[in-house]
Amino acid sequence: MTAKENKIMDINDIQKTVKRIAYQIHETNFEEKQLVLAGIKENGLILAERIQKELNNIADLEVILIAINIDKKNPREEISMSKPLTFCENKSVVVVDDVLNTGSTLIYAVKNFLSIKVNKLQTAVLVNRNHKNFPIKGDFKGISLSTSIKEHIDVRFGKAEGVYLS
């Protein structure tokens, strides 16, 4: 952590938030038999894994984890997934990322699922910023922050785990 960084969530805050998001996802999808959590690599996938663990503890639901590979600097480029897109047909899908900034990464990840029939298509983020350039929202969100455009949100998992504002 540098002198200009402020830690706004610690490991305990993240754990509580992940649990709350998992309960919200379960409440919205309680009639489903299967649920796909599609985590955007890297941090979105880590978050999706943690949500999956919580859902496995609270729900009688098969939770399937899929990794989405997307170039966050150029999300229009080809997107690949750890399972074929057709695997998600007729299932409820939650696309997971750590931070919803401008919305470009999340909207292109969601767009990927619009070419097939899904039961539901939702999004989950740990941090929702209010500087979106695209019409997308986090259906399940940990915290919402109104920050300046110059400020940066950094989510770290593992060593020095936390959410930092700089």
Coordinates of C-alpha atoms in Angstrom, one line a residue:
M1 CA 0.0 0.0 0.0
T2 CA 1.5 3.3 -1.0
A3 CA 1.0 6.6 0.9
K4 CA -1.7 7.7 -1.5
E5 CA -3.8 4.6 -1.2
N6 CA -6.7 4.2 1.1
K7 CA -7.9 0.8 2.0
I8 CA -11.7 0.8 1.8
M9 CA -12.3 -2.9 2.3
D10 CA -10.2 -5.5 4.1
I11 CA -10.3 -9.2 3.9
N12 CA -13.1 -9.5 6.4
D13 CA -15.2 -6.9 4.5
I14 CA -14.7 -8.8 1.3
Q15 CA -15.7 -12.2 2.9
K16 CA -18.9 -10.7 4.3
T17 CA -19.7 -9.0 1.0
V18 CA -19.1 -12.2 -1.0
K19 CA -21.5 -14.1 1.4
R20 CA -24.1 -11.4 1.0
I21 CA -23.8 -11.4 -2.8
A22 CA -24.1 -15.2 -2.8
Y23 CA -27.4 -15.0 -0.7
Q24 CA -28.7 -12.4 -3.1
I25 CA -27.9 -14.6 -6.1
H26 CA -29.6 -17.5 -4.4
E27 CA -32.7 -15.5 -3.6
T28 CA -33.0 -14.4 -7.2
N29 CA -32.4 -17.9 -8.6
F30 CA -33.9 -20.2 -6.0
E31 CA -36.1 -22.0 -8.6
E32 CA -33.0 -22.9 -10.8
K33 CA -31.4 -26.3 -10.7
Q34 CA -28.2 -25.1 -12.3
L35 CA -26.4 -21.7 -12.3
V36 CA -23.4 -20.7 -14.3
L37 CA -21.0 -18.2 -12.7
A38 CA -18.9 -16.8 -15.5
G39 CA -15.9 -15.0 -14.0
I40 CA -13.9 -12.5 -16.0
K41 CA -10.2 -13.4 -15.6
E42 CA -8.3 -12.7 -13.4
N43 CA -10.1 -11.1 -10.4
G44 CA -13.6 -11.7 -11.6
L45 CA -12.8 -15.4 -11.7
I46 CA -11.4 -15.4 -8.2
L47 CA -14.5 -13.6 -7.0
A48 CA -16.7 -16.1 -8.9
E49 CA -14.9 -19.0 -7.2
R50 CA -15.6 -17.5 -3.8
I51 CA -19.2 -16.9 -4.6
Q52 CA -19.5 -20.5 -5.8
K53 CA -18.1 -21.7 -2.5
E54 CA -20.7 -19.7 -0.6
L55 CA -23.5 -20.8 -2.9
N56 CA -22.5 -24.5 -2.4
N57 CA -22.9 -23.9 1.4
I58 CA -26.3 -22.3 1.3
A59 CA -28.1 -23.7 -1.8
D60 CA -29.2 -27.0 -3.2
L61 CA -28.1 -25.9 -6.6
E62 CA -25.4 -27.1 -9.1
V63 CA -23.1 -24.1 -9.5
I64 CA -20.9 -24.3 -12.6
L65 CA -17.8 -22.1 -12.9
I66 CA -16.7 -20.8 -16.3
A67 CA -13.7 -18.5 -17.0
I68 CA -14.1 -15.7 -19.5
N69 CA -10.9 -14.5 -21.2
I70 CA -11.3 -10.9 -22.4
D71 CA -8.8 -8.2 -23.1
K72 CA -9.8 -5.5 -20.7
K73 CA -7.9 -2.8 -22.6
N74 CA -9.6 -3.8 -25.9
P75 CA -12.8 -5.8 -25.0
R76 CA -14.0 -5.8 -28.6
E77 CA -11.4 -8.4 -29.4
E78 CA -12.4 -12.0 -29.5
I79 CA -13.6 -13.4 -26.2
S80 CA -12.9 -17.0 -25.2
M81 CA -14.4 -19.1 -22.5
S82 CA -13.3 -22.3 -20.6
K83 CA -16.5 -24.0 -21.8
P84 CA -18.3 -23.7 -25.2
L85 CA -20.9 -20.9 -25.2
T86 CA -23.6 -23.5 -26.1
F87 CA -23.0 -25.1 -22.7
C88 CA -24.8 -22.1 -21.1
E89 CA -28.0 -22.5 -23.2
N90 CA -31.2 -22.7 -21.1
K91 CA -29.3 -22.0 -17.9
S92 CA -29.2 -18.9 -15.7
V93 CA -25.8 -17.1 -16.0
V94 CA -24.2 -14.6 -13.7
V95 CA -21.2 -12.7 -15.2
V96 CA -18.8 -11.8 -12.4
D97 CA -16.1 -9.1 -12.3
D98 CA -14.3 -7.3 -9.5
V99 CA -14.9 -3.7 -10.5
L100 CA -17.5 -2.1 -12.7
N101 CA -15.7 1.0 -14.0
T102 CA -16.8 2.3 -17.4
G103 CA -18.8 -0.8 -18.1
S104 CA -16.9 -1.7 -21.3
T105 CA -15.5 -5.0 -20.1
L106 CA -18.7 -6.2 -18.5
I107 CA -21.0 -5.2 -21.4
Y108 CA -18.8 -7.0 -24.0
A109 CA -18.7 -10.1 -21.7
V110 CA -22.5 -10.0 -21.4
K111 CA -22.9 -9.4 -25.1
N112 CA -21.2 -12.7 -25.7
F113 CA -24.2 -14.5 -24.1
L114 CA -26.8 -12.7 -26.2
S115 CA -26.4 -15.1 -29.2
I116 CA -27.8 -18.0 -27.2
K117 CA -31.0 -18.5 -25.2
V118 CA -30.4 -18.3 -21.5
N119 CA -33.0 -18.4 -18.7
K120 CA -31.5 -15.3 -17.0
L121 CA -28.5 -13.1 -17.6
Q122 CA -27.3 -11.2 -14.6
T123 CA -24.1 -9.4 -13.4
A124 CA -22.2 -9.4 -10.1
V125 CA -19.4 -7.0 -9.1
L126 CA -17.6 -6.4 -5.8
V127 CA -17.2 -2.6 -6.5
N128 CA -19.6 -0.5 -8.6
R129 CA -18.3 2.9 -9.7
N130 CA -20.6 5.5 -11.0
H131 CA -18.6 6.5 -14.1
K132 CA -20.1 4.2 -16.7
N133 CA -19.9 4.9 -20.4
F134 CA -22.2 2.0 -21.3
P135 CA -25.7 1.1 -20.2
I136 CA -24.9 -1.8 -17.8
K137 CA -25.4 -2.3 -14.1
G138 CA -24.3 -4.7 -11.4
D139 CA -27.4 -6.7 -10.5
F140 CA -25.5 -7.9 -7.4
K141 CA -22.9 -5.5 -6.0
G142 CA -20.8 -5.3 -2.9
I143 CA -20.3 -1.5 -2.6
S144 CA -21.1 1.5 -4.8
L145 CA -18.6 4.3 -4.9
S146 CA -18.9 7.8 -6.3
T147 CA -15.3 8.6 -7.1
S148 CA -13.6 11.2 -9.3
I149 CA -12.5 10.1 -12.8
K150 CA -8.9 10.5 -11.7
E151 CA -9.3 8.1 -8.8
H152 CA -8.5 4.4 -9.3
I153 CA -10.0 1.3 -7.6
D154 CA -7.7 -1.7 -7.1
V155 CA -9.0 -5.0 -5.9
R156 CA -6.3 -7.4 -4.5
F157 CA -6.8 -11.0 -3.6
G158 CA -4.3 -13.0 -1.7
K159 CA -1.4 -11.0 -0.3
A160 CA -2.4 -7.6 1.0
E161 CA -6.0 -8.5 0.2
G162 CA -8.4 -5.6 0.1
V163 CA -10.0 -2.9 -2.0
Y164 CA -7.9 0.2 -2.4
L165 CA -8.7 3.7 -3.6
S166 CA -5.9 5.8 -5.0

